[in-house]
Amino acid sequence: MLEATVHGALEGLWLVLAWPNILYPVLGTLLAMLVAFVPGISGATVMALMIPFTLAWEPLPVMLTFGGLVGGATFMGSITAILFNVPGSGPSAATLIDGHPLAQQGQARTAIGCAAMASAGGSTIGILILVLLIPLMRQAIMAFGPPELLMLMIWGLTTIAVVTRGAVARALIAAGLGLLLAFIGQDARTGELRFTFGWLYLWDGLGLIPVVLGLFSIAEMADLSVSGRLTISGKSRVEQLSGSVREGVRSVFTHLGLFVRSALIGTAVGIIPGVGGTVASFLAYGQAVQTSSDRDRFGKGDIRGVIAPEAAHDAKDGGSLVPVLAFGIPGSEATAVLMAALVLHGLVPGRALMTDQLPLVFVLIWSLFLSNWITSILGVALVGPLARLTTLRVQVLAPIVFALAVLGAFAYEQRFEDVGVALAFGIIGYLMKKHAWPRIPLVVALLLGGGIELNLRITAQLHALGRVDLWARPLLLVLVLLVLVNLALPWLRANSAARQEPAS
Amino acid sequence: MVSRRQALSALSAWAGAAALGCGEAWRGSTTGPTCGGLAGRRIRWIVPNAPGGGYDAESRLIEPFLEQRLGAEIAIDNVPGAGGILGARAIAAAVPDGLTLGVVGVPGLLVAALSRAAGAPNPASDLTILGRISRSYHVWATGRNSGLETLDDALAAAEVRPLVFAINEVGSASFVSITAAASVLDVHVEIVAGFGGTRAASLAAVRGDVDLVGFNFDTIVDLIDAGELRPLLQVSLSRIAPHQSLDGVAILGGEDGWALRRTRARGRDIDQTRRHTQALVDVMGAGRVAVGPARLDTGLSACLSRTLHETLTDARVLAASSRTLDAASARVAQDDVQRAAAEAPLLLPDLEAAMRRVRQ
């Protein structure tokens, strides 16, 4: 198996780098980058649009192109998150927590440079683990059932306790509100409609993107407009901006342990079908806060708050190919479209593809790898003009960003109701910011609430039917331990600090 | 005697006709500008799920070929949500001018409409059927390590404890198929809903968390080929496909089918079983159909139907498709949908009882 894997990898690499094959992933990447810059328009949309054009293609150019499309979209959403507090996709919402404050402090170049390096490096780790897991793909996916998913999501929820310091009561209330919002819609188990008030729009619940666009982008622009601040960065000339791309890139190596841990989290979450990059980003952010001895700057422009979600977000790409290639199970919308494209071209994901067409599989993997690096390098190359945007006057920029946010909300699922949701949450987000109520707990709870409820009830039902023995699942026990540690750590730290105070 | 002028005139007319005929032949069997003036226009093609799903993939497969035949631009518009109801409603509510068309899944939509789920349009009365794009019958399949080798094993196990199925959501086509088939087989099942799609539910069966899944054969054939799943029952009247994995696999319907076999063995009402089995097979077999709003102009509808059928039977489309589509003309599809709609109420009591059990 090892020999076949190495041979497949080398043959795949040769196929990608050969002329004119290399044009496909490069052009695919550029196309995805261009489209993904618009908030709400995901890489999946680009990929779906490409399918009819590729029907007559051979499998090789299909793999080359779609590998480029998968990798090309992920980084661009982070740029808008950093510059304008507008997340281009769900996972970018974690980046804006510290990315945008950095831009507000005139350090947009540092933030983007850091994000670029973390993205490219994270995807490299994700792809490396994907390759190493090829012989073990089946076992890796089979290890995660509903009980494990439940615990993973609860672990994610407990990051709320970690990332919010001080206003714990407010954080819990915000999280409770997020959970309530997560329960809106049809109960998949019973088919009953909850809190929809007869409105078909709410059948599938609230979309995360419109909520995040409202809570952060619209709310921030509203706050900026009334704050009296002249520009996002507070500086009116580019020369006054501080920080540099080099500083941002170097920061990833300065915090190498954090970077690697975050990439591993992203990869692991990517392997689990149905969890998604947003969970990976927030989990990584939470562990960044949790494992830091000095946590006061998180949320105020801590570079570690950019490294963690960016590394996880892009590492997830490699991980998410594991269930797709092994079982044909898409872990995200992008991989769902990838699968559709593969099937239409007679490439059925699964054991046959992994054994009979391994070089083609590696073509996809190498294209993804190449695409992630192209995206990061181009993103860095554009840092100058992008950073300049933070010196634009608020009166000019705020309406543009507001329009981008509205466009993003509509582009999400082409429904005007999403725009209404974004505007409503814009008001809520503004009021929350004005009165110092944390918004992150609401987003995390909204993101995870539905999955927690579903997996809890599936697990309970399977356990009642005698189908699962919770004590016989070692991975589950490890996750339970992680949850307990997450819950206990703040209390332990507080106790430790209290004991040290009298001594000092 | 024909004058020189008359001869030249006739010759010109024949030459012109021949040129037109050649032109038509060269273009292939296209209906181009005759579909109510749709040539050069933009048609919104609504797909009721997110990009990447089966409906989306099939729509994008036929899109370029349909565009060529209609001479119109097809813009695929994903309108996901509410189990396909949002997309179906968008089609039903559109102006019947031929510029808004789409695809719907009949089984799920029919059941939703009959159970009066939030404004779900009835495909038999609220939409114009233009033709069937595809259909695939369901199979019951179990994980390779489940210990259930045949349907006999499963039914024997069900005497002791309920058979546990995994599905994505209550009210889905899978829910309908499993509930109705279990009813005619007189077997107790427990349905665990909430898995994130066909593949996630199938993985639960592979992992052994549940006994069985019930999905379209085409959707899980790759897992069957890989040896991860084993088919135990074909929810049909006859063999679903000439696929070797279905050799010797039990068939639900038909005079020699397991439904009637179980009914006879248990002394139940044979006619009722026959009717319910037929209803289930007809509802599930209505498949995915291309539709337009109701009250579409008859001539336009006929033209669109003809063009769609030509597209779906085009050798290039068939070659590009990774699986057998099983397309059908508008007439056949309409008959299928009407029959399914007439018989679906037979299934409702069992479905409603199953929903009540799930909600307890």
mmCIF file of N, CA and C in Angstrom, chain A residues 44-45 48-49 51-52 55 138 141-147 186-193 200-201 203-204 273 326-330 333 336-337 339-340 343-346 348-352 413-415 454 458 461-462 465 467-468 473, chain B residues 50-53 56-58 60-65 77-83 85-86 89 117-118 144-145 161-162 164 168-170 190-195 199-200 203 206-211 222-223 226 228 320-322 355 358-359:
data_model
loop_
_atom_site.group_PDB
_atom_site.id
_atom_site.type_symbol
_atom_site.label_atom_id
_atom_site.label_comp_id
_atom_site.label_asym_id
_atom_site.label_seq_id
_atom_site.Cartn_x
_atom_site.Cartn_y
_atom_site.Cartn_z
ATOM 1 N N ALA A 44 -18.517 26.746 -3.519
ATOM 2 C CA ALA A 44 -19.453 25.745 -4.037
ATOM 3 C C ALA A 44 -20.249 26.289 -5.216
ATOM 4 N N THR A 45 -20.611 27.558 -5.139
ATOM 5 C CA THR A 45 -21.374 28.172 -6.236
ATOM 6 C C THR A 45 -20.542 28.178 -7.511
ATOM 7 N N ALA A 48 -20.277 24.658 -8.886
ATOM 8 C CA ALA A 48 -21.521 24.205 -9.510
ATOM 9 C C ALA A 48 -21.680 24.830 -10.900
ATOM 10 N N LEU A 49 -21.298 26.099 -11.021
ATOM 11 C CA LEU A 49 -21.407 26.767 -12.315
ATOM 12 C C LEU A 49 -20.463 26.162 -13.342
ATOM 13 N N ILE A 51 -19.655 22.994 -13.651
ATOM 14 C CA ILE A 51 -19.975 21.613 -14.033
ATOM 15 C C ILE A 51 -20.406 21.475 -15.493
ATOM 16 N N PRO A 52 -21.367 22.259 -15.976
ATOM 17 C CA PRO A 52 -21.788 22.064 -17.371
ATOM 18 C C PRO A 52 -20.655 22.296 -18.373
ATOM 19 N N LEU A 55 -18.403 19.039 -18.836
ATOM 20 C CA LEU A 55 -19.017 17.735 -19.110
ATOM 21 C C LEU A 55 -18.246 16.925 -20.157
ATOM 22 N N ARG A 138 -10.848 4.566 6.016
ATOM 23 C CA ARG A 138 -12.102 3.948 6.455
ATOM 24 C C ARG A 138 -12.199 3.967 7.972
ATOM 25 N N ILE A 141 -12.934 7.464 9.511
ATOM 26 C CA ILE A 141 -14.312 7.949 9.418
ATOM 27 C C ILE A 141 -15.243 7.109 10.283
ATOM 28 N N MET A 142 -15.009 5.815 10.322
ATOM 29 C CA MET A 142 -15.895 4.941 11.094
ATOM 30 C C MET A 142 -15.825 5.240 12.581
ATOM 31 N N ALA A 143 -14.738 5.886 13.017
ATOM 32 C CA ALA A 143 -14.588 6.167 14.442
ATOM 33 C C ALA A 143 -15.543 7.235 14.940
ATOM 34 N N PHE A 144 -16.091 8.026 14.028
ATOM 35 C CA PHE A 144 -16.941 9.145 14.450
ATOM 36 C C PHE A 144 -18.407 8.855 14.162
ATOM 37 N N GLY A 145 -19.144 8.519 15.204
ATOM 38 C CA GLY A 145 -20.586 8.332 15.073
ATOM 39 C C GLY A 145 -21.315 9.455 15.776
ATOM 40 N N PRO A 146 -22.627 9.371 15.894
ATOM 41 C CA PRO A 146 -23.391 10.436 16.555
ATOM 42 C C PRO A 146 -22.921 10.754 17.977
ATOM 43 N N PRO A 147 -22.529 9.763 18.805
ATOM 44 C CA PRO A 147 -22.059 10.143 20.151
ATOM 45 C C PRO A 147 -20.793 10.998 20.091
ATOM 46 N N GLN A 186 -37.660 23.102 11.159
ATOM 47 C CA GLN A 186 -38.254 21.768 11.241
ATOM 48 C C GLN A 186 -37.354 20.831 12.026
ATOM 49 N N ASP A 187 -37.959 20.135 12.945
ATOM 50 C CA ASP A 187 -37.245 19.101 13.688
ATOM 51 C C ASP A 187 -37.078 17.907 12.752
ATOM 52 N N ALA A 188 -35.816 17.577 12.413
ATOM 53 C CA ALA A 188 -35.576 16.507 11.437
ATOM 54 C C ALA A 188 -36.084 15.166 11.940
ATOM 55 N N ARG A 189 -36.141 15.035 13.276
ATOM 56 C CA ARG A 189 -36.559 13.746 13.820
ATOM 57 C C ARG A 189 -38.059 13.556 13.750
ATOM 58 N N THR A 190 -38.794 14.585 14.085
ATOM 59 C CA THR A 190 -40.245 14.430 14.180
ATOM 60 C C THR A 190 -40.995 15.100 13.043
ATOM 61 N N GLY A 191 -40.319 15.942 12.298
ATOM 62 C CA GLY A 191 -40.997 16.665 11.220
ATOM 63 C C GLY A 191 -41.789 17.861 11.699
ATOM 64 N N GLU A 192 -41.809 18.104 13.005
ATOM 65 C CA GLU A 192 -42.590 19.238 13.522
ATOM 66 C C GLU A 192 -41.856 20.554 13.272
ATOM 67 N N LEU A 193 -42.668 21.581 13.074
ATOM 68 C CA LEU A 193 -42.106 22.915 12.854
ATOM 69 C C LEU A 193 -42.059 23.653 14.178
ATOM 70 N N LEU A 200 -42.722 29.799 5.814
ATOM 71 C CA LEU A 200 -41.950 28.730 5.165
ATOM 72 C C LEU A 200 -40.456 29.048 5.130
ATOM 73 N N TYR A 201 -40.131 30.316 5.108
ATOM 74 C CA TYR A 201 -38.717 30.724 5.074
ATOM 75 C C TYR A 201 -37.945 30.138 6.248
ATOM 76 N N TRP A 203 -38.444 27.339 7.727
ATOM 77 C CA TRP A 203 -38.512 25.868 7.791
ATOM 78 C C TRP A 203 -37.138 25.272 8.076
ATOM 79 N N ASP A 204 -36.105 25.803 7.419
ATOM 80 C CA ASP A 204 -34.755 25.268 7.637
ATOM 81 C C ASP A 204 -33.965 26.074 8.654
ATOM 82 N N PRO A 273 -17.576 14.000 8.704
ATOM 83 C CA PRO A 273 -18.579 14.529 7.783
ATOM 84 C C PRO A 273 -19.623 15.361 8.509
ATOM 85 N N ALA A 326 -13.146 8.431 0.420
ATOM 86 C CA ALA A 326 -13.279 7.071 0.963
ATOM 87 C C ALA A 326 -14.694 6.535 0.836
ATOM 88 N N PHE A 327 -15.678 7.414 1.064
ATOM 89 C CA PHE A 327 -17.061 6.930 1.117
ATOM 90 C C PHE A 327 -18.020 7.732 0.260
ATOM 91 N N GLY A 328 -17.517 8.780 -0.370
ATOM 92 C CA GLY A 328 -18.439 9.620 -1.118
ATOM 93 C C GLY A 328 -19.340 10.407 -0.211
ATOM 94 N N ILE A 329 -18.868 10.737 0.981
ATOM 95 C CA ILE A 329 -19.663 11.521 1.925
ATOM 96 C C ILE A 329 -19.122 12.932 1.934
ATOM 97 N N PRO A 330 -19.892 13.895 1.467
ATOM 98 C CA PRO A 330 -19.383 15.262 1.468
ATOM 99 C C PRO A 330 -19.433 15.864 2.858
ATOM 100 N N GLU A 333 -20.491 21.951 1.670
ATOM 101 C CA GLU A 333 -21.175 22.222 0.417
ATOM 102 C C GLU A 333 -20.195 22.090 -0.755
ATOM 103 N N ALA A 336 -19.587 18.575 -1.546
ATOM 104 C CA ALA A 336 -20.791 17.987 -2.138
ATOM 105 C C ALA A 336 -20.804 18.251 -3.643
ATOM 106 N N VAL A 337 -20.467 19.460 -4.030
ATOM 107 C CA VAL A 337 -20.424 19.777 -5.452
ATOM 108 C C VAL A 337 -19.267 19.054 -6.117
ATOM 109 N N MET A 339 -18.137 16.191 -5.325
ATOM 110 C CA MET A 339 -18.602 14.822 -5.526
ATOM 111 C C MET A 339 -19.514 14.707 -6.727
ATOM 112 N N ALA A 340 -20.427 15.657 -6.858
ATOM 113 C CA ALA A 340 -21.341 15.635 -8.011
ATOM 114 C C ALA A 340 -20.547 15.708 -9.302
ATOM 115 N N VAL A 343 -18.794 12.323 -9.917
ATOM 116 C CA VAL A 343 -19.738 11.270 -10.333
ATOM 117 C C VAL A 343 -20.172 11.483 -11.774
ATOM 118 N N LEU A 344 -20.416 12.746 -12.147
ATOM 119 C CA LEU A 344 -20.834 13.037 -13.521
ATOM 120 C C LEU A 344 -19.760 12.647 -14.529
ATOM 121 N N HIS A 345 -18.525 12.609 -14.083
ATOM 122 C CA HIS A 345 -17.443 12.232 -14.987
ATOM 123 C C HIS A 345 -17.015 10.795 -14.797
ATOM 124 N N GLY A 346 -17.879 10.032 -14.172
ATOM 125 C CA GLY A 346 -17.627 8.606 -14.026
ATOM 126 C C GLY A 346 -16.592 8.258 -12.981
ATOM 127 N N VAL A 348 -16.367 7.547 -9.411
ATOM 128 C CA VAL A 348 -17.200 7.317 -8.234
ATOM 129 C C VAL A 348 -16.315 7.215 -7.009
ATOM 130 N N PRO A 349 -16.474 8.143 -6.056
ATOM 131 C CA PRO A 349 -15.638 8.097 -4.851
ATOM 132 C C PRO A 349 -15.855 6.793 -4.100
ATOM 133 N N GLY A 350 -14.784 6.313 -3.504
ATOM 134 C CA GLY A 350 -14.899 5.074 -2.757
ATOM 135 C C GLY A 350 -13.678 4.216 -2.995
ATOM 136 N N ARG A 351 -13.810 2.976 -2.617
ATOM 137 C CA ARG A 351 -12.664 2.068 -2.657
ATOM 138 C C ARG A 351 -12.118 1.948 -4.077
ATOM 139 N N ALA A 352 -12.988 1.876 -5.070
ATOM 140 C CA ALA A 352 -12.529 1.683 -6.454
ATOM 141 C C ALA A 352 -11.640 2.842 -6.893
ATOM 142 N N GLU A 413 -28.538 32.499 -0.310
ATOM 143 C CA GLU A 413 -29.507 31.556 -0.903
ATOM 144 C C GLU A 413 -30.520 32.261 -1.784
ATOM 145 N N GLN A 414 -30.145 33.451 -2.254
ATOM 146 C CA GLN A 414 -31.001 34.232 -3.167
ATOM 147 C C GLN A 414 -32.411 34.443 -2.594
ATOM 148 N N ARG A 415 -32.471 34.806 -1.347
ATOM 149 C CA ARG A 415 -33.777 35.095 -0.728
ATOM 150 C C ARG A 415 -33.719 36.464 -0.060
ATOM 151 N N LEU A 454 -29.634 17.395 17.548
ATOM 152 C CA LEU A 454 -29.846 16.231 16.687
ATOM 153 C C LEU A 454 -29.038 15.037 17.168
ATOM 154 N N ILE A 458 -30.311 11.483 18.594
ATOM 155 C CA ILE A 458 -29.971 10.240 17.886
ATOM 156 C C ILE A 458 -29.242 9.311 18.850
ATOM 157 N N GLN A 461 -31.609 7.862 21.331
ATOM 158 C CA GLN A 461 -32.493 6.851 20.737
ATOM 159 C C GLN A 461 -31.732 5.556 20.473
ATOM 160 N N LEU A 462 -30.512 5.677 19.940
ATOM 161 C CA LEU A 462 -29.709 4.483 19.669
ATOM 162 C C LEU A 462 -29.363 3.763 20.974
ATOM 163 N N LEU A 465 -32.307 1.899 22.224
ATOM 164 C CA LEU A 465 -32.549 0.700 21.413
ATOM 165 C C LEU A 465 -31.450 -0.338 21.597
ATOM 166 N N ARG A 467 -28.313 -0.007 20.724
ATOM 167 C CA ARG A 467 -27.454 -0.081 19.532
ATOM 168 C C ARG A 467 -26.054 0.450 19.799
ATOM 169 N N VAL A 468 -25.892 1.259 20.817
ATOM 170 C CA VAL A 468 -24.557 1.805 21.113
ATOM 171 C C VAL A 468 -24.239 1.601 22.590
ATOM 172 N N ARG A 473 -16.570 3.105 23.567
ATOM 173 C CA ARG A 473 -16.121 3.983 22.470
ATOM 174 C C ARG A 473 -15.015 4.885 23.012
ATOM 175 N N ALA B 50 -29.597 22.300 -2.750
ATOM 176 C CA ALA B 50 -28.353 23.059 -2.858
ATOM 177 C C ALA B 50 -27.483 22.485 -3.980
ATOM 178 N N PRO B 51 -26.521 23.246 -4.461
ATOM 179 C CA PRO B 51 -25.621 22.718 -5.483
ATOM 180 C C PRO B 51 -24.968 21.422 -5.028
ATOM 181 N N GLY B 52 -24.829 20.476 -5.934
ATOM 182 C CA GLY B 52 -24.143 19.223 -5.610
ATOM 183 C C GLY B 52 -25.060 18.043 -5.410
ATOM 184 N N GLY B 53 -26.346 18.305 -5.154
ATOM 185 C CA GLY B 53 -27.265 17.185 -4.949
ATOM 186 C C GLY B 53 -27.630 16.517 -6.272
ATOM 187 N N ASP B 56 -29.566 18.710 -8.745
ATOM 188 C CA ASP B 56 -28.664 19.721 -9.298
ATOM 189 C C ASP B 56 -27.760 19.108 -10.352
ATOM 190 N N ALA B 57 -27.198 17.941 -10.045
ATOM 191 C CA ALA B 57 -26.277 17.292 -10.984
ATOM 192 C C ALA B 57 -26.997 16.943 -12.288
ATOM 193 N N GLU B 58 -28.202 16.406 -12.179
ATOM 194 C CA GLU B 58 -28.954 16.041 -13.402
ATOM 195 C C GLU B 58 -29.323 17.286 -14.195
ATOM 196 N N ARG B 60 -27.706 20.130 -14.315
ATOM 197 C CA ARG B 60 -26.511 20.686 -14.963
ATOM 198 C C ARG B 60 -26.040 19.780 -16.098
ATOM 199 N N LEU B 61 -26.373 18.493 -15.993
ATOM 200 C CA LEU B 61 -26.032 17.563 -17.075
ATOM 201 C C LEU B 61 -26.787 17.908 -18.347
ATOM 202 N N ILE B 62 -28.097 18.143 -18.214
ATOM 203 C CA ILE B 62 -28.908 18.373 -19.416
ATOM 204 C C ILE B 62 -28.905 19.826 -19.874
ATOM 205 N N GLU B 63 -28.443 20.723 -19.010
ATOM 206 C CA GLU B 63 -28.500 22.164 -19.309
ATOM 207 C C GLU B 63 -27.929 22.538 -20.674
ATOM 208 N N PRO B 64 -26.679 22.178 -20.995
ATOM 209 C CA PRO B 64 -26.133 22.648 -22.270
ATOM 210 C C PRO B 64 -26.871 22.068 -23.482
ATOM 211 N N PHE B 65 -27.341 20.843 -23.339
ATOM 212 C CA PHE B 65 -28.030 20.202 -24.467
ATOM 213 C C PHE B 65 -29.429 20.800 -24.657
ATOM 214 N N ASP B 77 -31.153 27.840 -11.024
ATOM 215 C CA ASP B 77 -31.362 28.616 -9.809
ATOM 216 C C ASP B 77 -31.644 27.641 -8.662
ATOM 217 N N ASN B 78 -30.685 27.505 -7.748
ATOM 218 C CA ASN B 78 -30.882 26.616 -6.597
ATOM 219 C C ASN B 78 -31.772 27.308 -5.564
ATOM 220 N N VAL B 79 -32.895 26.686 -5.280
ATOM 221 C CA VAL B 79 -33.822 27.217 -4.263
ATOM 222 C C VAL B 79 -34.036 26.118 -3.235
ATOM 223 N N PRO B 80 -33.061 25.918 -2.342
ATOM 224 C CA PRO B 80 -33.187 24.826 -1.376
ATOM 225 C C PRO B 80 -34.114 25.227 -0.235
ATOM 226 N N GLY B 81 -34.460 24.237 0.552
ATOM 227 C CA GLY B 81 -35.215 24.536 1.773
ATOM 228 C C GLY B 81 -36.529 23.810 1.856
ATOM 229 N N ALA B 82 -36.896 23.517 3.088
ATOM 230 C CA ALA B 82 -38.185 22.889 3.400
ATOM 231 C C ALA B 82 -38.372 21.599 2.630
ATOM 232 N N GLY B 83 -37.305 20.833 2.496
ATOM 233 C CA GLY B 83 -37.410 19.529 1.855
ATOM 234 C C GLY B 83 -37.847 19.588 0.405
ATOM 235 N N ILE B 85 -39.822 21.894 -0.862
ATOM 236 C CA ILE B 85 -41.110 22.596 -1.010
ATOM 237 C C ILE B 85 -40.902 24.027 -1.498
ATOM 238 N N LEU B 86 -39.866 24.687 -1.018
ATOM 239 C CA LEU B 86 -39.634 26.075 -1.437
ATOM 240 C C LEU B 86 -39.429 26.158 -2.942
ATOM 241 N N ARG B 89 -42.706 25.426 -4.754
ATOM 242 C CA ARG B 89 -43.623 26.578 -4.658
ATOM 243 C C ARG B 89 -43.206 27.706 -5.597
ATOM 244 N N ALA B 117 -48.615 19.844 4.235
ATOM 245 C CA ALA B 117 -47.425 20.484 4.808
ATOM 246 C C ALA B 117 -47.207 21.836 4.156
ATOM 247 N N ALA B 118 -47.401 22.851 4.964
ATOM 248 C CA ALA B 118 -47.045 24.234 4.649
ATOM 249 C C ALA B 118 -47.050 24.623 3.171
ATOM 250 N N ARG B 144 -22.230 -4.661 6.059
ATOM 251 C CA ARG B 144 -21.658 -5.966 5.737
ATOM 252 C C ARG B 144 -21.429 -6.834 6.971
ATOM 253 N N ASN B 145 -21.311 -6.187 8.137
ATOM 254 C CA ASN B 145 -21.074 -6.949 9.369
ATOM 255 C C ASN B 145 -22.319 -7.075 10.236
ATOM 256 N N ARG B 161 -37.061 -8.211 18.009
ATOM 257 C CA ARG B 161 -36.854 -6.790 18.301
ATOM 258 C C ARG B 161 -37.141 -5.997 17.025
ATOM 259 N N PRO B 162 -37.409 -4.695 17.125
ATOM 260 C CA PRO B 162 -37.682 -3.943 15.899
ATOM 261 C C PRO B 162 -36.424 -3.799 15.043
ATOM 262 N N VAL B 164 -34.061 -1.515 13.022
ATOM 263 C CA VAL B 164 -33.727 -0.092 13.193
ATOM 264 C C VAL B 164 -33.199 0.458 11.865
ATOM 265 N N ASN B 168 -32.622 10.473 6.843
ATOM 266 C CA ASN B 168 -32.236 11.859 7.097
ATOM 267 C C ASN B 168 -33.358 12.624 7.788
ATOM 268 N N GLU B 169 -34.567 12.596 7.241
ATOM 269 C CA GLU B 169 -35.617 13.330 7.937
ATOM 270 C C GLU B 169 -36.978 12.667 7.771
ATOM 271 N N VAL B 170 -37.810 12.866 8.778
ATOM 272 C CA VAL B 170 -39.176 12.358 8.727
ATOM 273 C C VAL B 170 -39.919 13.092 7.616
ATOM 274 N N GLU B 190 -38.127 0.631 13.797
ATOM 275 C CA GLU B 190 -37.861 1.882 14.515
ATOM 276 C C GLU B 190 -37.040 2.745 13.568
ATOM 277 N N ILE B 191 -37.463 3.973 13.423
ATOM 278 C CA ILE B 191 -36.775 4.867 12.493
ATOM 279 C C ILE B 191 -35.993 5.907 13.281
ATOM 280 N N VAL B 192 -34.698 5.976 13.013
ATOM 281 C CA VAL B 192 -33.842 6.982 13.647
ATOM 282 C C VAL B 192 -33.570 8.056 12.596
ATOM 283 N N ALA B 193 -34.158 9.217 12.784
ATOM 284 C CA ALA B 193 -34.039 10.301 11.802
ATOM 285 C C ALA B 193 -33.072 11.356 12.311
ATOM 286 N N GLY B 194 -32.591 12.174 11.390
ATOM 287 C CA GLY B 194 -31.712 13.283 11.760
ATOM 288 C C GLY B 194 -30.316 13.173 11.182
ATOM 289 N N PHE B 195 -30.032 12.060 10.464
ATOM 290 C CA PHE B 195 -28.705 11.957 9.857
ATOM 291 C C PHE B 195 -28.609 12.965 8.710
ATOM 292 N N ARG B 199 -25.748 9.615 2.609
ATOM 293 C CA ARG B 199 -24.455 8.992 2.890
ATOM 294 C C ARG B 199 -24.208 8.843 4.381
ATOM 295 N N ALA B 200 -24.560 9.870 5.141
ATOM 296 C CA ALA B 200 -24.353 9.803 6.587
ATOM 297 C C ALA B 200 -25.207 8.688 7.191
ATOM 298 N N LEU B 203 -23.710 5.402 6.328
ATOM 299 C CA LEU B 203 -22.532 5.136 7.157
ATOM 300 C C LEU B 203 -22.942 4.560 8.508
ATOM 301 N N VAL B 206 -23.303 1.009 7.892
ATOM 302 C CA VAL B 206 -21.983 0.388 7.715
ATOM 303 C C VAL B 206 -21.313 0.196 9.078
ATOM 304 N N ARG B 207 -21.478 1.210 9.918
ATOM 305 C CA ARG B 207 -20.849 1.182 11.240
ATOM 306 C C ARG B 207 -21.556 0.198 12.168
ATOM 307 N N GLY B 208 -22.784 -0.132 11.868
ATOM 308 C CA GLY B 208 -23.536 -1.058 12.717
ATOM 309 C C GLY B 208 -24.394 -0.364 13.754
ATOM 310 N N ASP B 209 -24.478 0.989 13.692
ATOM 311 C CA ASP B 209 -25.325 1.715 14.641
ATOM 312 C C ASP B 209 -26.802 1.402 14.391
ATOM 313 N N VAL B 210 -27.144 1.112 13.152
ATOM 314 C CA VAL B 210 -28.522 0.738 12.796
ATOM 315 C C VAL B 210 -28.470 -0.533 11.963
ATOM 316 N N ASP B 211 -29.652 -1.153 11.786
ATOM 317 C CA ASP B 211 -29.692 -2.393 10.996
ATOM 318 C C ASP B 211 -29.668 -2.126 9.498
ATOM 319 N N ASP B 222 -22.643 2.410 -5.201
ATOM 320 C CA ASP B 222 -21.188 2.382 -5.046
ATOM 321 C C ASP B 222 -20.790 1.757 -3.705
ATOM 322 N N LEU B 223 -21.573 2.009 -2.663
ATOM 323 C CA LEU B 223 -21.293 1.376 -1.368
ATOM 324 C C LEU B 223 -21.588 -0.122 -1.435
ATOM 325 N N ALA B 226 -18.716 -1.644 -3.283
ATOM 326 C CA ALA B 226 -17.515 -1.681 -2.435
ATOM 327 C C ALA B 226 -17.644 -2.705 -1.315
ATOM 328 N N GLU B 228 -19.570 -2.502 1.272
ATOM 329 C CA GLU B 228 -19.898 -1.908 2.569
ATOM 330 C C GLU B 228 -21.365 -2.171 2.936
ATOM 331 N N ALA B 320 -22.974 10.984 -21.296
ATOM 332 C CA ALA B 320 -22.397 11.836 -20.248
ATOM 333 C C ALA B 320 -22.912 11.477 -18.859
ATOM 334 N N SER B 321 -24.085 10.855 -18.807
ATOM 335 C CA SER B 321 -24.649 10.514 -17.501
ATOM 336 C C SER B 321 -23.954 9.287 -16.935
ATOM 337 N N SER B 322 -23.684 9.323 -15.653
ATOM 338 C CA SER B 322 -22.977 8.192 -15.043
ATOM 339 C C SER B 322 -23.928 7.061 -14.691
ATOM 340 N N MET B 355 -45.488 8.823 12.061
ATOM 341 C CA MET B 355 -45.077 10.154 12.531
ATOM 342 C C MET B 355 -45.486 10.336 13.984
ATOM 343 N N VAL B 358 -43.018 8.525 16.174
ATOM 344 C CA VAL B 358 -41.743 9.239 16.255
ATOM 345 C C VAL B 358 -41.849 10.416 17.215
ATOM 346 N N ARG B 359 -43.014 11.050 17.241
ATOM 347 C CA ARG B 359 -43.171 12.252 18.055
ATOM 348 C C ARG B 359 -43.447 11.959 19.520
#
